[in-house]
Short mmCIF file of C-alpha atoms in Angstrom, two decimals:
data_model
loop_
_atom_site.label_atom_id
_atom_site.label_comp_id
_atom_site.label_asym_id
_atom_site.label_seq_id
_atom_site.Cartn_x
_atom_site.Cartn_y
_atom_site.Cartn_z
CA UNK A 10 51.43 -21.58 21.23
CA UNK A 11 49.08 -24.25 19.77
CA UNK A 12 47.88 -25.38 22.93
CA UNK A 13 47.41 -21.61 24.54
CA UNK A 14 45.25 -21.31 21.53
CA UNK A 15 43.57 -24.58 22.13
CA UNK A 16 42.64 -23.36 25.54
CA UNK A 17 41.26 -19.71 24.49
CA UNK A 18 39.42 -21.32 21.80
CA UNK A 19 37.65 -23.78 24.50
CA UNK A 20 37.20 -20.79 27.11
CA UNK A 21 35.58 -18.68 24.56
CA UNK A 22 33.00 -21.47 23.17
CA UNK A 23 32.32 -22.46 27.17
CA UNK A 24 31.48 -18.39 27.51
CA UNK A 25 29.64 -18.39 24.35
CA UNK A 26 27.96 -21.32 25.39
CA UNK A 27 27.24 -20.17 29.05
CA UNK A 28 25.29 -16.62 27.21
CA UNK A 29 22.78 -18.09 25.47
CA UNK A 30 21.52 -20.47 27.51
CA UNK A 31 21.89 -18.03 30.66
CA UNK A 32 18.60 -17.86 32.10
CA UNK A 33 16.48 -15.31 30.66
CA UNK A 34 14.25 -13.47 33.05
CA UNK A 35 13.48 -10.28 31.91
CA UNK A 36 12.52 -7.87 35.12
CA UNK A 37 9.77 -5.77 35.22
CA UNK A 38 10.49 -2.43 33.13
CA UNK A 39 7.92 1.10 33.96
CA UNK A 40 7.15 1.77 30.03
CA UNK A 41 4.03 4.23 30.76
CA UNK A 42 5.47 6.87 29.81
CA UNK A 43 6.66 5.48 26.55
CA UNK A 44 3.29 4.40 25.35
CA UNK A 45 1.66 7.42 26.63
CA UNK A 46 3.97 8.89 23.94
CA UNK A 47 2.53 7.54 21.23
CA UNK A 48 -1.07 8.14 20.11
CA UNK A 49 -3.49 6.92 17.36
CA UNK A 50 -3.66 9.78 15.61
CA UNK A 51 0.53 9.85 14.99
CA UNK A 52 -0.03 6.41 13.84
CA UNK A 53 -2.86 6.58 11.27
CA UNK A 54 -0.62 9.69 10.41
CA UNK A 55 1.79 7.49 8.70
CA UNK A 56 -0.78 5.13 7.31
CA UNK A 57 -2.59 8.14 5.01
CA UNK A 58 0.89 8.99 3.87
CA UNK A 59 1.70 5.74 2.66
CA UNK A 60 -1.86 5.36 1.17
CA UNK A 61 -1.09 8.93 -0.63
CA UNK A 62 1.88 7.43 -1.70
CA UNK A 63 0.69 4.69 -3.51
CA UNK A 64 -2.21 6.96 -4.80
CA UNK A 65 0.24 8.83 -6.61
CA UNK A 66 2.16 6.24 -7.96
CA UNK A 67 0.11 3.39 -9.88
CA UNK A 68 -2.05 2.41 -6.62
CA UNK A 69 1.04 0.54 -5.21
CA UNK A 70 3.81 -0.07 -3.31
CA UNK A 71 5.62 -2.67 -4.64
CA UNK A 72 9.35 -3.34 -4.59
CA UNK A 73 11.02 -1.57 -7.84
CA UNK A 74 8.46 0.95 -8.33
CA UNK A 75 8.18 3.86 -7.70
CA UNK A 76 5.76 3.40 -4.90
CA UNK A 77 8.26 1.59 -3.10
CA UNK A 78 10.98 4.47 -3.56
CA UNK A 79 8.63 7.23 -2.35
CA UNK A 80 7.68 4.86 0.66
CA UNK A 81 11.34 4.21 1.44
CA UNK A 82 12.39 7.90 1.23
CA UNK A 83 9.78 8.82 3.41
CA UNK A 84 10.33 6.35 6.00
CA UNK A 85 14.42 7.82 5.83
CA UNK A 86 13.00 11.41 6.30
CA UNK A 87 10.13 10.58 9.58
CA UNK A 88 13.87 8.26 11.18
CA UNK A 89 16.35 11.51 10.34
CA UNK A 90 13.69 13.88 11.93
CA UNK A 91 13.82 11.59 14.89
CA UNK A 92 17.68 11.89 14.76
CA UNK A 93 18.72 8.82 13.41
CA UNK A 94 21.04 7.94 10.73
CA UNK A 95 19.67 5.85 8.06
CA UNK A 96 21.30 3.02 5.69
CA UNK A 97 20.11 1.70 2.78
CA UNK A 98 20.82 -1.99 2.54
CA UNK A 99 20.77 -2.86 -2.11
CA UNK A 100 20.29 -5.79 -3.50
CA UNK A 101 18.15 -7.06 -6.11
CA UNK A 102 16.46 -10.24 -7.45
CA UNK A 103 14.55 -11.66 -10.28
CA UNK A 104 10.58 -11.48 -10.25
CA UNK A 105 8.15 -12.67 -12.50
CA UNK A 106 3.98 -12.12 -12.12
CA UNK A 107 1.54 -10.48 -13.01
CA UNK A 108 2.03 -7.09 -12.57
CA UNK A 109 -1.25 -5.49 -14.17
CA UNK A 110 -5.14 -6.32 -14.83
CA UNK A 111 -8.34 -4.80 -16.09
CA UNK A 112 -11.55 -5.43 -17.00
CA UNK A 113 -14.44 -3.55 -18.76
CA UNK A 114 -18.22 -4.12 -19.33
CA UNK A 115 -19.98 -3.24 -22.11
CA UNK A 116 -19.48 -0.75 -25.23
CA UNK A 117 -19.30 2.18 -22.63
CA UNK A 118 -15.51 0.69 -21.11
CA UNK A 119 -17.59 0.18 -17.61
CA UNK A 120 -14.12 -0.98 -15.17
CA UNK A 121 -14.77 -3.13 -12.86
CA UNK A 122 -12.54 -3.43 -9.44
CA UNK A 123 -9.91 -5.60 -8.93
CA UNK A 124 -10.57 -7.61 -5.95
CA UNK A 125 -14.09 -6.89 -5.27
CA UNK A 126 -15.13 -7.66 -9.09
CA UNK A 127 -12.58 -9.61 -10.73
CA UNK A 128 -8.75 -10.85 -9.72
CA UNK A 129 -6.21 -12.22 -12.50
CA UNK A 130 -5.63 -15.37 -13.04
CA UNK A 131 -2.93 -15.72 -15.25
CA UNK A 132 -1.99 -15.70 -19.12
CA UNK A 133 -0.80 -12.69 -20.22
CA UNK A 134 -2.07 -10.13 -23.21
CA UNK A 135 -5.69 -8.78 -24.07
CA UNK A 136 -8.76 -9.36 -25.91
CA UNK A 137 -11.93 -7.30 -26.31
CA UNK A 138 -15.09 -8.90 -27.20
CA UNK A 139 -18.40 -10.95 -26.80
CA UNK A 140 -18.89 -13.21 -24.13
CA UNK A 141 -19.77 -17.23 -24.37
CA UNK A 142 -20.50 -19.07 -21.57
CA UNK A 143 -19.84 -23.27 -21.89
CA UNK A 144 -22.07 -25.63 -20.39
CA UNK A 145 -22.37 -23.72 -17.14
CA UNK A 146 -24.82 -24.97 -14.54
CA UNK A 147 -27.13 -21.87 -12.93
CA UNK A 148 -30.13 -24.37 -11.47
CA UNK A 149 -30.12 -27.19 -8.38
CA UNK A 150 -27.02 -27.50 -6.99
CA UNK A 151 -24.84 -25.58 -9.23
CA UNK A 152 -22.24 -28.13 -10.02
CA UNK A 153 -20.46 -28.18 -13.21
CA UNK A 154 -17.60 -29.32 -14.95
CA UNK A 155 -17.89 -26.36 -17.35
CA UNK A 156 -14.63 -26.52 -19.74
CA UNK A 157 -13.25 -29.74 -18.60
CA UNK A 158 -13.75 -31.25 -21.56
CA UNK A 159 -12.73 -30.45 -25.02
CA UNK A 160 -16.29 -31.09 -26.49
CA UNK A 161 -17.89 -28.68 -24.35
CA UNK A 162 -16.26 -26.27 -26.45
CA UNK A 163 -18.34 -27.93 -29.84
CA UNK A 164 -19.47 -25.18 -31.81
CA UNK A 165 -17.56 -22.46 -29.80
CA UNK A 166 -17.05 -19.38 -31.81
CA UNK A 167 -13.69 -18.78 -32.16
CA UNK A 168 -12.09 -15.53 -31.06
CA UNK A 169 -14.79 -14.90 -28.28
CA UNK A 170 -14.22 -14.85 -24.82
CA UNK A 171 -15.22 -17.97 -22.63
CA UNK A 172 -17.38 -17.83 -19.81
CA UNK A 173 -16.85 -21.10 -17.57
CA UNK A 174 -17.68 -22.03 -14.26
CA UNK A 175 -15.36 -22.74 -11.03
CA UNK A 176 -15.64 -26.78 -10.15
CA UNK A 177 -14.55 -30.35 -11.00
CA UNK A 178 -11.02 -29.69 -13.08
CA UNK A 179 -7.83 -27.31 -12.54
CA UNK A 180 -8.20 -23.71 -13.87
CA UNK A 181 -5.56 -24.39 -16.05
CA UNK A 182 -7.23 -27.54 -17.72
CA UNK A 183 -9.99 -25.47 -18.48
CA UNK A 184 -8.15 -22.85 -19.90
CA UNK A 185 -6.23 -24.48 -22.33
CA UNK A 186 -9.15 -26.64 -23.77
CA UNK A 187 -10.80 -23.03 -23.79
CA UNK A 188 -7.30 -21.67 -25.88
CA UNK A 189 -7.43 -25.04 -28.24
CA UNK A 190 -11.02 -24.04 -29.12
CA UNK A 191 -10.02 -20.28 -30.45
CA UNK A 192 -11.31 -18.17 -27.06
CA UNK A 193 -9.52 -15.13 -27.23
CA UNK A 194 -9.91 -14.61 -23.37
CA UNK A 195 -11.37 -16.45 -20.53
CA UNK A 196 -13.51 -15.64 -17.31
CA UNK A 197 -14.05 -18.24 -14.54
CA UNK A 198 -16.79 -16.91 -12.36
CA UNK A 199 -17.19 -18.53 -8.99
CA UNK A 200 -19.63 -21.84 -8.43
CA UNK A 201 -22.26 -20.42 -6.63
CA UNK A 202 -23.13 -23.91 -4.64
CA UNK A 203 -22.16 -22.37 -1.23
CA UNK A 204 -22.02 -19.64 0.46
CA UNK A 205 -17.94 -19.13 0.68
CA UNK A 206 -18.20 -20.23 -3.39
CA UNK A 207 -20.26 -16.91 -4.72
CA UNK A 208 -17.63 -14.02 -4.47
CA UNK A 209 -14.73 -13.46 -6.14
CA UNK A 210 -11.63 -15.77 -5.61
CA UNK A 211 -7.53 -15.96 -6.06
CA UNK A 212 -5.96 -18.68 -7.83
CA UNK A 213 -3.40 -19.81 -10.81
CA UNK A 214 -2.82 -20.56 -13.86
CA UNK A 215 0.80 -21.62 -14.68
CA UNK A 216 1.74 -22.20 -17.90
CA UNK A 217 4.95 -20.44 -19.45
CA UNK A 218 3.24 -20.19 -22.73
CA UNK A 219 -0.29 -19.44 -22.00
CA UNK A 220 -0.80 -16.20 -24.11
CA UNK A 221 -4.52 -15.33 -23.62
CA UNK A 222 -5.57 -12.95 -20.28
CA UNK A 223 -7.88 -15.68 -17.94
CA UNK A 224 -9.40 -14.20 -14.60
CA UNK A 225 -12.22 -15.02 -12.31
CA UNK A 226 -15.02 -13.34 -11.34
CA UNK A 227 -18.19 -13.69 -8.87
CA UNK A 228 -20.92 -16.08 -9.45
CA UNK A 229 -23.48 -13.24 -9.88
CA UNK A 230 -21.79 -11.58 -12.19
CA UNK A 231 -20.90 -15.00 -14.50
CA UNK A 232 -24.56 -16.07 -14.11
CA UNK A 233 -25.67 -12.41 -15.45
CA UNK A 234 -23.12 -12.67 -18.14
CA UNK A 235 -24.34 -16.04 -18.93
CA UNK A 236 -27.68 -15.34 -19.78
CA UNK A 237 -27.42 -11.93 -21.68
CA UNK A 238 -25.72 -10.73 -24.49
CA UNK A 239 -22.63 -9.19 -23.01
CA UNK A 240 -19.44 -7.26 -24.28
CA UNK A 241 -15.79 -7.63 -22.14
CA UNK A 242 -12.67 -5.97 -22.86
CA UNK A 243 -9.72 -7.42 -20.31
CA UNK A 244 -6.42 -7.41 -19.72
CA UNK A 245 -3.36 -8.70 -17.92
CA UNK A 246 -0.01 -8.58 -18.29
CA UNK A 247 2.65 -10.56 -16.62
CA UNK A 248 5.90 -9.09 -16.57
CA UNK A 249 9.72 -10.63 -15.33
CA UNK A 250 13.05 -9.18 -14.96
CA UNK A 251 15.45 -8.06 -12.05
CA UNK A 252 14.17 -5.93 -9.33
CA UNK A 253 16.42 -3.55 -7.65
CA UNK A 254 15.68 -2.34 -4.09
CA UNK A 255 16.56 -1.62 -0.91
CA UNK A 256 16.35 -2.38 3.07
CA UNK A 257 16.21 0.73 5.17
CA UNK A 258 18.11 0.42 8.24
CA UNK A 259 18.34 2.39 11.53
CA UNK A 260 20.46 2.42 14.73
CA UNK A 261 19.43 2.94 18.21
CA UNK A 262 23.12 2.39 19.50
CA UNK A 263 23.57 0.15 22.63
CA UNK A 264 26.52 -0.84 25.37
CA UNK A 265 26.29 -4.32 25.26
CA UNK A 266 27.35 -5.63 21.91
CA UNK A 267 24.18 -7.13 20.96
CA UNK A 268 21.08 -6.20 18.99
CA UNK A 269 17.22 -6.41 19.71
CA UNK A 270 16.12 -5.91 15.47
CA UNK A 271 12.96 -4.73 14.99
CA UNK A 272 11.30 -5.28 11.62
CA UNK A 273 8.51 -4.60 8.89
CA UNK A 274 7.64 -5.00 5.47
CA UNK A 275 7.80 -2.10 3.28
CA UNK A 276 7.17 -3.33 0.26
CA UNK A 277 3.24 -4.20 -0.87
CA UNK A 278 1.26 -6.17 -4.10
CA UNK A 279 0.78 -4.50 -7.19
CA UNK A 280 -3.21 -4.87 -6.35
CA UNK A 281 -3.50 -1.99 -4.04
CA UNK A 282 -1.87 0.56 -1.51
CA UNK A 283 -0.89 -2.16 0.84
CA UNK A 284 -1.86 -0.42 4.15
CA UNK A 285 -3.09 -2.81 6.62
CA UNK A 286 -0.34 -5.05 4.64
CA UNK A 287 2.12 -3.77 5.61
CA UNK A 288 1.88 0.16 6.22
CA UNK A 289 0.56 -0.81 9.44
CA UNK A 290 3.77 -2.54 10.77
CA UNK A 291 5.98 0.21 9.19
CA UNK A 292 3.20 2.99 11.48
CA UNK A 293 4.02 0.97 14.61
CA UNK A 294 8.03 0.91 13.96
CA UNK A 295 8.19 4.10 13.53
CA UNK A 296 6.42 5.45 15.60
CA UNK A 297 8.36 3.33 18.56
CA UNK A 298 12.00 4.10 17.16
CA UNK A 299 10.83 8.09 16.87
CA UNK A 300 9.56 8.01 21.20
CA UNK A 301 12.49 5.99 22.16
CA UNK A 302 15.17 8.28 20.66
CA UNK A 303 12.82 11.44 21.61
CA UNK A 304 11.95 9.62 25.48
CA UNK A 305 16.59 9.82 25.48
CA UNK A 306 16.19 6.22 25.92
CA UNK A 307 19.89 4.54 26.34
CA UNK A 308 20.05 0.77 25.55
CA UNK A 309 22.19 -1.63 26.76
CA UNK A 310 21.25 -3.45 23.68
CA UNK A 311 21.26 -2.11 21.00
CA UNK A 312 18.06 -1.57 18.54
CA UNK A 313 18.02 -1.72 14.88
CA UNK A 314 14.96 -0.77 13.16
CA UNK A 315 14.54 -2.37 9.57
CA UNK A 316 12.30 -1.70 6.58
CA UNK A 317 12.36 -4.83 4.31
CA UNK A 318 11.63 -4.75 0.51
CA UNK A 319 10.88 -7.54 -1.51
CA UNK A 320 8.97 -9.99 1.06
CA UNK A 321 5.44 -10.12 -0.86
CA UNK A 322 7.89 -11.61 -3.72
CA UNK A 323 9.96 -13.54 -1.31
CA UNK A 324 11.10 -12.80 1.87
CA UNK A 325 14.09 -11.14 0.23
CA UNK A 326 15.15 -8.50 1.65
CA UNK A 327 15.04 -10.13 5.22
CA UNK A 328 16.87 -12.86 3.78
CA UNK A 329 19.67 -11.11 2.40
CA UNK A 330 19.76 -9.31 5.45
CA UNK A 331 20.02 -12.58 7.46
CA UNK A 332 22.60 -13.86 4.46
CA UNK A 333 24.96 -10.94 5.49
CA UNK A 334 25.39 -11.75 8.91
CA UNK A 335 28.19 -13.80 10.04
CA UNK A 336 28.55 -16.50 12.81
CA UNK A 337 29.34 -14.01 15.51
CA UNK A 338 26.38 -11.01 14.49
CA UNK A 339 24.00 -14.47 14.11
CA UNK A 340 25.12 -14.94 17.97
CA UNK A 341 24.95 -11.12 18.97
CA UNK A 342 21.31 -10.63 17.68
CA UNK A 343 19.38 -10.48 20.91
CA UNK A 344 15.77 -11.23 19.22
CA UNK A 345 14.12 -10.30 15.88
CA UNK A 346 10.64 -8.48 16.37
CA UNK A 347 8.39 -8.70 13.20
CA UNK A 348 5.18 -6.97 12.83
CA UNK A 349 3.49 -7.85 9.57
CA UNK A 350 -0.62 -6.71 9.39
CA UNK A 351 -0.95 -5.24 12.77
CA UNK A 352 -4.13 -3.46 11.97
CA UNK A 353 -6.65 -5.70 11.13
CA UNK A 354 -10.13 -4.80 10.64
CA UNK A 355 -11.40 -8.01 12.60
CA UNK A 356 -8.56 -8.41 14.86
CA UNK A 357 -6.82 -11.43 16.80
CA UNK A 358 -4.19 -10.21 18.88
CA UNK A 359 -1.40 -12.48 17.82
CA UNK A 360 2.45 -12.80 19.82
CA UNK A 361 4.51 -15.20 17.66
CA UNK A 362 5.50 -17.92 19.86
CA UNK A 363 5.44 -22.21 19.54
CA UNK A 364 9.36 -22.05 17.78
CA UNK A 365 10.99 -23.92 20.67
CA UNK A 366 14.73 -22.67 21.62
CA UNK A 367 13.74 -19.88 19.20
CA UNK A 368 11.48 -18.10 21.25
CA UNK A 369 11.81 -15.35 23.36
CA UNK A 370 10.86 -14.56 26.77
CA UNK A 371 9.94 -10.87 24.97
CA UNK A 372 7.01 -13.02 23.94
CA UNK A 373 5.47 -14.06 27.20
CA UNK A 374 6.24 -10.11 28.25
CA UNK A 375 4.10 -8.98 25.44
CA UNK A 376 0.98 -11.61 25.84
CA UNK A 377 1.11 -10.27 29.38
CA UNK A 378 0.59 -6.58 28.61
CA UNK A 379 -1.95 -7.06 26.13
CA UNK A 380 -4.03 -9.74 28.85
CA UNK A 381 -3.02 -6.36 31.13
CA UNK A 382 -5.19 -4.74 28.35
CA UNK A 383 -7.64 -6.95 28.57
CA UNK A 384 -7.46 -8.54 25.73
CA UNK A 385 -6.79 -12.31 25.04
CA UNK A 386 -3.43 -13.17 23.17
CA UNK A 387 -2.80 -16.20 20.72
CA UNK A 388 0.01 -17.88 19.82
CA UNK A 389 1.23 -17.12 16.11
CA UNK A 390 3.26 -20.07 14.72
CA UNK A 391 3.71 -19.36 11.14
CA UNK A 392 6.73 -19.21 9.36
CA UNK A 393 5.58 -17.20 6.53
CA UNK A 394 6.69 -14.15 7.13
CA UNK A 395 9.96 -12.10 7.67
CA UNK A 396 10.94 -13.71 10.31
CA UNK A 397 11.27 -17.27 8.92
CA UNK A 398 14.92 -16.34 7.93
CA UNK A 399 16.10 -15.90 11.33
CA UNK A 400 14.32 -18.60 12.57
CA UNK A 401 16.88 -20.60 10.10
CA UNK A 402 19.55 -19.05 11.40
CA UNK A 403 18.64 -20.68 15.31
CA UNK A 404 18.15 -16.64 16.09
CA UNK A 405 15.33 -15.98 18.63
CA UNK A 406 12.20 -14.32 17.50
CA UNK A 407 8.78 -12.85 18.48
CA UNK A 408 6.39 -10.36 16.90
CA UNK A 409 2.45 -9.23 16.60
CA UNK A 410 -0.03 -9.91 14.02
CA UNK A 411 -3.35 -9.41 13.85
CA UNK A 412 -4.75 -12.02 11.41
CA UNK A 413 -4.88 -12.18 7.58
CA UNK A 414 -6.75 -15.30 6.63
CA UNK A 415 -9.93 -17.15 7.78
CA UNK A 416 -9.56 -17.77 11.50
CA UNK A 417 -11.89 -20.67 13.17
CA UNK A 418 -14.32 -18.80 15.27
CA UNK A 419 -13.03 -15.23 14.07
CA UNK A 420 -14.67 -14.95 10.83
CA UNK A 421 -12.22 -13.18 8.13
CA UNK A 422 -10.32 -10.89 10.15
CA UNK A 423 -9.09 -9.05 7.00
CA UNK A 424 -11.26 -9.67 3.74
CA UNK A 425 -8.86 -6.93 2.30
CA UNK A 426 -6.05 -8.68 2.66
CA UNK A 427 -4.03 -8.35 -0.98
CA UNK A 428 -6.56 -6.55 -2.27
CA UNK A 429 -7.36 -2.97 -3.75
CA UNK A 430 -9.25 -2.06 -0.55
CA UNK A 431 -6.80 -2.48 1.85
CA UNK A 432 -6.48 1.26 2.17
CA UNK A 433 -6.92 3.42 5.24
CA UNK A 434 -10.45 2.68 6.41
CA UNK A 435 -9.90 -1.00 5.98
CA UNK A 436 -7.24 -0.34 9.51
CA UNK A 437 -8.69 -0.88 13.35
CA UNK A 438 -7.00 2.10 14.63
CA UNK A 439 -7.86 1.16 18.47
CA UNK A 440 -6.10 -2.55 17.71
CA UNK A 441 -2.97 -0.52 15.89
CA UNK A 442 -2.89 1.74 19.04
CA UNK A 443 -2.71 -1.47 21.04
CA UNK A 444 0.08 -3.34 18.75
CA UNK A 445 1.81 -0.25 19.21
CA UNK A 446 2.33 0.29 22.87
CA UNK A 447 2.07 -3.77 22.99
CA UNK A 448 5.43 -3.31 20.76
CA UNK A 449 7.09 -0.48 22.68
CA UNK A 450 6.70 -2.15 26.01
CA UNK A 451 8.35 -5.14 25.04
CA UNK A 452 11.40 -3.29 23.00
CA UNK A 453 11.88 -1.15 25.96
CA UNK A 454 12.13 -3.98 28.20
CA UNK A 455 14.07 -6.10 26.38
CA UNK A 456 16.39 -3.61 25.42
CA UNK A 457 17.49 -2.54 28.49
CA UNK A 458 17.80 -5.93 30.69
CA UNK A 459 21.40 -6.94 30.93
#
């Protein structure tokens, strides 16, 4: 019996084996009528919903709120209408951040806007008060080391907030000299020296016991605030405990045994609505799983369509999901799709490739249609998204993305990116069309090839 066993065992690792490295030539697939299906207005549908969503609930969808519960339940309702059954997939995890900021000018409470105005920094509580500025530098070439020493605070008054200028030390080092001298707050405000150094800016300040709020702000507005009497109340609180949440999960059932999973984000920052990041990849997965059940499409793999929580914190619920599957479902997962900002407002059309053995020939498939479109694919090859967990698990992947960061020769394609403006109007609706039927083409294609 030991040997009989011997020789199944071998048989099934040489068919194993033999699957997935068959050659994978995916044939030509008629998906016209698919993408015909879906239309721009169905799409930017979805992305006012989730924008009214986060309206009503604290500006945001972020995992744990409620934001992110109203977001999930209606992605379960627009996936039942369609005539699936959902899943909800728990699990939980421990965040810590900040959570909340303000800031107001002047006796009269003038608030400024997050992102635009001001961002937080770090620290935590709040303080209300008048502002001093410390050796700041507003002539020449605007270079300072304002706060990087402790004497620069000499004759500070204590319990004001300081004013200092971005440059020449960590934001932290300034900040605590700033805290050792009795500032009750403290505002960085950009160095104004070049041109990408006068708006506002993101950074950190980690220090577990740092108990004053500290943001930044834009050069124009330090430099007015520098050299006028001038009033601030701000806050910012920084919050940590568990977060519990959920994937949502739906099943386009298949014949084969294996699964093509197609993904997105739910989940956004507590700094805004989170539309082009990431109601714009939730728009395009729905809006494919809803024509392919309604089109009477019949896989011969199957497709799972997933709604992750937690990845602005993490990548957590796509690693959890990932976690969950054993050795064999590792094997049977055909390709994972991820669409993550597909809605840019200065686009790049983006088809993850560059992962080796991990790629998928879905990929090439989808840079063709979109040159078909006339419009010039490049290769995405960041892990830092949800797709990096399957990546660790040797499963194939592929995906669209439109561009988040500064791009050499593409300017900023999205300036809103994690911040309160990336609502609605911030989306490229004719791009979103195009990531759309981009996606359905290759999901249909893939999906049905043997």
């Amino acid at each position: 019996m030991i040997g009989i066993a011997a020789v199944v065992v071998v048989a099934l690792v040489a068919v194993w084996f033999q699957w997935n490295n068959r050659p994978r030539v995916i044939p030509a697939v008629d998906s016209a009528a698919l993408r015909e299906a879906i239309t721009t207005e169905d799409l930017m549908a979805h992305i006012r919903e989730l924008e009214r969503i986060a309206d009503a609930n604290d500006g945001n969808r972020q995992a744990g709120t409620p934001g992110h519960e109203a977001s999930m339940a209606y992605v379960e309702a627009q996936l039942k209408e369609a005539g699936y059954e959902t899943r909800r997939q728990e699990f939980s995890y421990e965040r810590s951040g900040i959570v909340d900021a303000s800031v107001a000018v002047g006796p009269g409470g003038e608030a400024l806007t997050r992102g635009e105005d001001f961002q937080p920094l770090g620290g935590s509580g709040s303080a209300a008060g008048r502002v001093t500025a410390v050796d700041v530098n507003l002539e020449g070439d605007r270079r300072s080391s304002s706060g990087c020493q402790a004497d620069d605070f000499e004759g500070f008054p204590a319990g004001d907030i300081a004013l200092l200028q971005r440059g020449s030390c960590t934001f932290l080092a300034k900040t605590l000299n700033a805290r050792e001298a009795g500032a009750s707050a403290v505002v960085v405000f950009n160095q104004g020296d070049a041109d990408d150094r006068t708006g506002v800016f993101m950074g950190q300040v980690q220090d577990a016991d740092l108990d004053i709020p500290v943001v930044t702000t834009t050069y124009d507005l330090g430099a007015a605030w520098a050299t006028r009497p001038t009033e601030l109340a701000l806050s910012v609180e920084w919050r940590e405990g568990m977060v519990e949440t959920a994937n949502v999960l739906a099943d386009l059932p298949g014949t084969s045994g294996r699964t093509v999973v197609v993904g997105a984000h739910l989940d956004g920052v507590s700094s805004g609505a989170g539309i082009n990041d990431n109601g714009s990849g939730v728009a395009v997965a729905l809006e494919v799983a809803r024509h392919l059940a309604e089109a009477g499409v019949k896989p011969e793999h199957g497709v799972r369509f997933a709604f992750w929580s937690g990845e602005e914190d993490g990548l957590w619920g796509s690693t959890h999901y990932v976690s969950g599957l054993d050795r064999a479902a590792q094997r049977a997962t055909e390709v994972y799709l991820n669409l993550d900002m597909v809605g840019s407002p200065n686009p790049t059309p983006y088809v993850y490739a560059g992962f080796g053995e991990r790629d998928h020939p879905v990929g090439k498939v989808m840079a063709d249609h979109l040159r078909e479109q006339g419009a010039e694919p490049v290769d995405a090859t960041f892990e830092d998204s949800d797709h990096r967990p399957f990546l660790y698990a040797d499963i194939p992947v592929g995906g669209l993305f439109t561009g988040a960061y500064l791009d050499e020769g593409a300017g900023v394609p999205d300036p809103c990116y994690h911040e309160s403006c990336d609502r609605a109007d911030n989306i490229d609706p004719d791009m979103l069309g195009l990531m759309a039927d981009t996606l359905a083409h290759g999901v249909l294609i893939v999906a049905t090839t043997s």
